[in-house]
XYZ file of C-alpha atoms in Angstrom:
223
model
C 0.000 0.000 0.000
C 1.144 3.488 -0.799
C 1.844 5.856 2.057
C 0.097 9.185 2.445
C 3.128 11.049 1.108
C 3.286 8.907 -2.060
C -0.476 9.244 -2.689
C -0.223 12.996 -2.278
C 2.626 13.153 -4.835
C 0.576 11.258 -7.422
C -2.524 13.356 -6.828
C -0.658 16.661 -7.154
C 1.528 15.798 -10.166
C -0.750 13.427 -12.087
C 1.721 10.593 -11.791
C 4.439 12.504 -13.719
C 7.909 13.465 -12.617
C 8.251 17.205 -12.765
C 11.978 16.831 -13.371
C 12.135 14.033 -16.001
C 8.933 13.807 -18.071
C 8.940 10.699 -20.345
C 6.253 10.644 -23.081
C 4.895 7.160 -23.844
C 2.745 6.234 -26.881
C 0.418 3.327 -26.176
C -0.653 0.857 -28.916
C 1.647 2.526 -31.503
C 3.738 0.391 -33.883
C 7.470 1.010 -33.672
C 10.473 0.004 -35.805
C 11.572 0.551 -39.401
C 8.838 0.922 -41.964
C 8.641 -1.998 -44.375
C 9.172 -1.171 -48.025
C 10.494 -2.455 -51.346
C 14.219 -1.929 -51.908
C 15.308 -2.305 -55.531
C 18.970 -2.883 -56.380
C 20.264 -2.843 -59.973
C 23.256 -5.036 -60.844
C 24.950 -4.984 -64.249
C 27.131 -7.636 -65.865
C 29.290 -6.237 -68.660
C 32.796 -6.449 -70.176
C 35.672 -5.078 -68.110
C 36.456 -2.619 -70.913
C 34.726 -1.594 -74.117
C 36.342 -0.745 -77.435
C 34.827 2.513 -78.740
C 32.602 1.812 -81.746
C 31.660 -1.702 -80.613
C 28.256 -2.879 -79.419
C 28.093 -3.377 -75.643
C 26.117 -6.423 -74.416
C 24.938 -5.969 -70.827
C 22.855 -8.134 -68.516
C 20.836 -6.077 -66.024
C 19.482 -7.777 -62.902
C 16.915 -6.005 -60.733
C 16.698 -7.392 -57.192
C 14.136 -6.607 -54.498
C 15.972 -6.652 -51.180
C 13.014 -5.162 -49.273
C 10.068 -6.692 -47.411
C 7.269 -5.577 -49.720
C 6.672 -6.192 -53.413
C 7.360 -3.566 -56.096
C 4.746 -3.357 -58.842
C 5.006 -2.068 -62.421
C 8.806 -1.855 -62.298
C 10.440 -0.074 -65.248
C 13.967 1.034 -66.063
C 14.842 3.796 -68.510
C 18.361 4.128 -69.934
C 19.430 7.643 -70.844
C 21.464 8.669 -73.879
C 24.878 10.179 -73.249
C 27.314 11.741 -75.689
C 29.207 8.505 -76.413
C 26.747 5.708 -75.508
C 23.099 5.079 -76.425
C 20.646 2.138 -76.305
C 20.579 0.147 -79.552
C 16.843 -0.605 -79.759
C 14.806 0.823 -76.875
C 15.564 2.892 -73.804
C 12.572 1.653 -71.739
C 12.195 -1.827 -70.215
C 9.126 -3.095 -68.312
C 9.969 -5.666 -65.622
C 6.498 -6.090 -64.071
C 6.146 -7.094 -60.412
C 9.127 -8.116 -58.289
C 8.304 -9.863 -55.015
C 10.446 -9.554 -51.862
C 13.641 -11.511 -52.412
C 12.903 -11.872 -56.118
C 14.811 -10.657 -59.144
C 14.301 -10.069 -62.866
C 17.025 -10.228 -65.529
C 16.940 -8.401 -68.858
C 19.527 -8.314 -71.679
C 20.453 -4.868 -73.000
C 22.640 -3.794 -75.925
C 24.255 -0.345 -76.042
C 26.005 1.381 -78.936
C 29.251 3.278 -78.412
C 30.827 6.122 -80.369
C 34.078 5.272 -82.158
C 35.508 8.674 -81.227
C 34.849 8.240 -77.496
C 38.510 7.564 -76.713
C 39.728 6.147 -73.406
C 37.430 7.338 -70.636
C 35.019 6.246 -67.908
C 31.388 6.736 -68.940
C 28.411 6.643 -66.567
C 25.100 5.910 -68.271
C 22.201 7.234 -66.127
C 19.377 4.775 -65.394
C 15.989 5.734 -63.911
C 14.150 3.046 -61.901
C 10.411 3.533 -61.353
C 7.848 1.370 -59.580
C 4.625 1.467 -57.576
C 4.673 0.750 -53.849
C 2.148 -1.598 -52.247
C -0.229 1.307 -51.545
C 0.060 2.542 -55.139
C 2.490 5.374 -54.418
C 4.824 5.979 -57.390
C 8.535 5.763 -56.529
C 11.475 6.885 -58.681
C 15.154 6.212 -58.032
C 18.307 7.174 -59.955
C 21.222 4.830 -60.585
C 23.628 4.168 -63.459
C 25.842 1.825 -65.478
C 29.602 2.488 -65.397
C 31.548 1.673 -68.566
C 35.296 1.785 -69.092
C 35.931 2.851 -72.678
C 39.370 1.694 -73.745
C 40.432 1.910 -77.372
C 42.279 -0.836 -79.209
C 45.157 -0.064 -81.563
C 45.230 -1.614 -85.055
C 48.440 -1.193 -87.048
C 48.950 -1.588 -90.776
C 51.337 -0.548 -93.577
C 50.509 2.572 -95.573
C 53.469 2.635 -97.953
C 56.928 1.163 -98.580
C 59.625 3.218 -100.328
C 63.366 2.977 -100.971
C 65.959 5.690 -101.436
C 67.305 5.634 -104.057
C 64.241 4.354 -105.874
C 66.249 2.065 -108.112
C 68.514 -0.311 -106.246
C 71.874 -1.404 -107.602
C 74.123 -4.174 -106.398
C 76.470 -3.121 -103.606
C 74.907 0.322 -103.106
C 73.518 1.168 -99.602
C 69.877 2.244 -99.480
C 67.200 3.395 -97.048
C 63.954 1.458 -96.664
C 61.062 3.608 -95.357
C 57.812 2.014 -94.208
C 54.888 4.127 -92.968
C 52.865 2.438 -90.219
C 49.288 3.650 -89.630
C 47.085 3.216 -86.560
C 43.532 2.630 -87.821
C 42.200 1.576 -84.399
C 40.554 3.507 -81.584
C 43.345 3.367 -79.014
C 46.891 4.684 -78.835
C 49.635 2.247 -79.824
C 52.542 2.466 -77.394
C 56.174 1.292 -77.581
C 55.831 0.423 -81.261
C 58.875 -1.151 -82.853
C 59.458 -2.820 -86.210
C 61.831 -5.425 -87.622
C 62.448 -6.105 -91.296
C 63.451 -9.541 -92.593
C 65.585 -9.078 -95.709
C 68.685 -10.951 -96.960
C 70.883 -7.846 -96.586
C 73.081 -6.384 -93.885
C 72.363 -3.195 -91.980
C 69.977 -1.747 -89.417
C 66.957 -4.050 -89.482
C 65.255 -2.896 -86.276
C 63.667 0.474 -85.498
C 61.787 1.945 -82.530
C 58.791 4.177 -83.326
C 57.232 4.934 -79.916
C 53.577 6.052 -79.802
C 51.077 6.263 -82.657
C 47.744 7.889 -81.895
C 44.510 6.725 -83.545
C 44.226 7.989 -87.131
C 47.940 8.861 -87.325
C 50.891 7.213 -89.016
C 54.639 7.205 -88.446
C 57.664 6.396 -90.622
C 60.043 3.522 -89.926
C 63.454 3.906 -91.564
C 65.915 1.054 -92.037
C 69.497 1.790 -93.147
C 70.608 -1.192 -95.195
C 73.725 -2.220 -97.107
C 73.571 -2.825 -100.831
C 72.137 -6.107 -102.013
C 74.631 -8.724 -103.108
C 74.379 -10.596 -106.330
C 71.482 -13.050 -106.282
C 69.641 -11.170 -103.454
C 66.292 -9.461 -104.077
């Protein structure tokens, strides 16, 4: 039983501490609100050669506790990458713990060069109560050009070769690829003496460089 002093304290303060009031909500749910949580994963090549098609597998996962209805993803166009066929994909309903996979093909610009490109992706869906939800994410692509070397021309100086006379052999090497060729060197296989190896260095895309070999005159019977 409460003493007179305790009963008096309750009556005068209403059962509350005048120093440390603690509000209490009765019959109110507490904790984190349940919702759908969509996560977009992309499977793609480690690097992409500018100008090539880019095959990508997109996987949308629902890591939340409620389903996501009418899920769509829209892929934006950027200066160097664009969707090949359509930019909008309908994935339907994704239940909690479920996932949907869709193949996507992107086109890349041959002049993109070596760079990291982020392709924006918009994810939209309807929550369980019908509320529309929109989230922004993206696909990261490493654009890395590939060098392709070929011969443009082959010349000799003098133009007409004579037996026993030294001559220069000049070969122009062109880079027709999309990436820079580094530490380029060339070796010529001819039945003559002289300098048969040459170091060129770098050749940028769309450029060419000369390779000069200083050779001794051809002996009789050599061609």
